[in-house]
PDB file of C-alpha atoms in Angstrom:
ATOM      1  CA  MET A 209     117.775 144.804  78.208  1.00  0.00           C
ATOM      2  CA  ASN A 210     116.023 142.892  75.534  1.00  0.00           C
ATOM      3  CA  ALA A 211     114.893 140.115  77.845  1.00  0.00           C
ATOM      4  CA  GLU A 212     113.556 142.659  80.349  1.00  0.00           C
ATOM      5  CA  LYS A 213     111.621 144.345  77.495  1.00  0.00           C
ATOM      6  CA  ASN A 214     110.163 140.985  76.444  1.00  0.00           C
ATOM      7  CA  ASN A 215     109.165 140.185  80.105  1.00  0.00           C
ATOM      8  CA  CYS A 216     107.505 143.541  80.505  1.00  0.00           C
ATOM      9  CA  LEU A 217     105.616 143.004  77.125  1.00  0.00           C
ATOM     10  CA  SER A 218     104.509 139.544  78.316  1.00  0.00           C
ATOM     11  CA  VAL A 219     103.169 140.930  81.547  1.00  0.00           C
ATOM     12  CA  VAL A 220     101.323 143.760  79.744  1.00  0.00           C
ATOM     13  CA  LYS A 221      99.770 141.086  77.475  1.00  0.00           C
ATOM     14  CA  GLY A 222      98.677 138.928  80.376  1.00  0.00           C
ATOM     15  CA  ASN A 223     101.357 136.251  80.041  1.00  0.00           C
ATOM     16  CA  PRO A 224     103.877 136.921  82.762  1.00  0.00           C
ATOM     17  CA  PRO A 225     107.155 134.986  82.664  1.00  0.00           C
ATOM     18  CA  GLY A 226     106.697 131.533  84.248  1.00  0.00           C
ATOM     19  CA  SER A 227     103.028 131.586  83.853  1.00  0.00           C
ATOM     20  CA  ARG A 228     103.127 128.484  81.621  1.00  0.00           C
ATOM     21  CA  ASN A 229     105.200 126.685  84.274  1.00  0.00           C
ATOM     22  CA  ASN A 230     102.816 127.673  86.998  1.00  0.00           C
ATOM     23  CA  PHE A 231      99.847 126.509  84.856  1.00  0.00           C
ATOM     24  CA  SER A 232     101.611 123.188  84.164  1.00  0.00           C
ATOM     25  CA  ASN A 233     102.295 122.690  87.888  1.00  0.00           C
ATOM     26  CA  PHE A 234      98.610 123.514  88.653  1.00  0.00           C
ATOM     27  CA  CYS A 235      97.448 121.005  86.112  1.00  0.00           C
ATOM     28  CA  ALA A 236      99.832 118.373  87.582  1.00  0.00           C
ATOM     29  CA  LYS A 237      98.290 118.981  90.987  1.00  0.00           C
ATOM     30  CA  ILE A 238      94.803 118.603  89.521  1.00  0.00           C
ATOM     31  CA  ASP A 239      95.909 115.233  88.058  1.00  0.00           C
ATOM     32  CA  ASP A 240      97.350 114.106  91.354  1.00  0.00           C
ATOM     33  CA  THR A 241      94.167 115.018  93.141  1.00  0.00           C
ATOM     34  CA  GLN A 242      92.092 113.171  90.555  1.00  0.00           C
ATOM     35  CA  ALA A 243      94.230 110.071  90.929  1.00  0.00           C
ATOM     36  CA  TYR A 244      93.798 110.162  94.665  1.00  0.00           C
ATOM     37  CA  LEU A 245      90.076 110.572  94.403  1.00  0.00           C
ATOM     38  CA  ASP A 246      89.899 107.687  91.913  1.00  0.00           C
ATOM     39  CA  SER A 247      91.751 105.556  94.341  1.00  0.00           C
ATOM     40  CA  PHE A 248      89.621 106.661  97.273  1.00  0.00           C
ATOM     41  CA  TYR A 249      86.395 105.810  95.398  1.00  0.00           C
ATOM     42  CA  ALA A 250      87.794 102.510  94.303  1.00  0.00           C
ATOM     43  CA  LYS A 251      88.448 101.601  98.068  1.00  0.00           C
ATOM     44  CA  LEU A 252      85.007 102.837  99.012  1.00  0.00           C
ATOM     45  CA  LEU A 253      83.422 100.537  96.423  1.00  0.00           C
ATOM     46  CA  ASN A 254      85.472  97.559  97.757  1.00  0.00           C
ATOM     47  CA  ILE A 255      84.432  98.243 101.240  1.00  0.00           C
ATOM     48  CA  HIS A 256      80.777  98.491 100.099  1.00  0.00           C
ATOM     49  CA  HIS A 257      81.091  95.274  98.144  1.00  0.00           C
ATOM     50  CA  VAL A 258      82.633  93.400 101.122  1.00  0.00           C
ATOM     51  CA  LYS A 259      79.984  94.768 103.512  1.00  0.00           C
ATOM     52  CA  SER A 260      77.232  93.852 101.048  1.00  0.00           C
ATOM     53  CA  ASN A 261      78.588  90.299 100.868  1.00  0.00           C
ATOM     54  CA  SER A 262      78.864  90.022 104.613  1.00  0.00           C
ATOM     55  CA  ASN A 263      75.201  91.130 105.012  1.00  0.00           C
ATOM     56  CA  ASP A 264      74.067  88.506 102.439  1.00  0.00           C
ATOM     57  CA  TYR A 265      76.017  85.881 104.288  1.00  0.00           C
ATOM     58  CA  GLU A 266      74.378  86.863 107.635  1.00  0.00           C
ATOM     59  CA  ASN A 267      70.908  87.105 106.114  1.00  0.00           C
ATOM     60  CA  ARG A 268      71.297  83.545 104.743  1.00  0.00           C
ATOM     61  CA  GLY A 269      71.943  82.207 108.307  1.00  0.00           C
ATOM     62  CA  GLY A 270      75.663  82.518 108.404  1.00  0.00           C
ATOM     63  CA  LYS A 271      77.325  83.655 111.628  1.00  0.00           C
TER      64      LYS A 271
END
């Protein structure tokens, strides 16, 4: 009964049970997404660098 009362009070105060866990999971997903984006941008920069070097080579008469 006491646990139910605490859960009810938490909901009334705007802190439902498990909300911290849900927020933690949400933050972990944001971190995963950011890591994916960082990796994606690093690969794009690599591609741009290789393409840039290739264009330089061709512009200097390379085939």
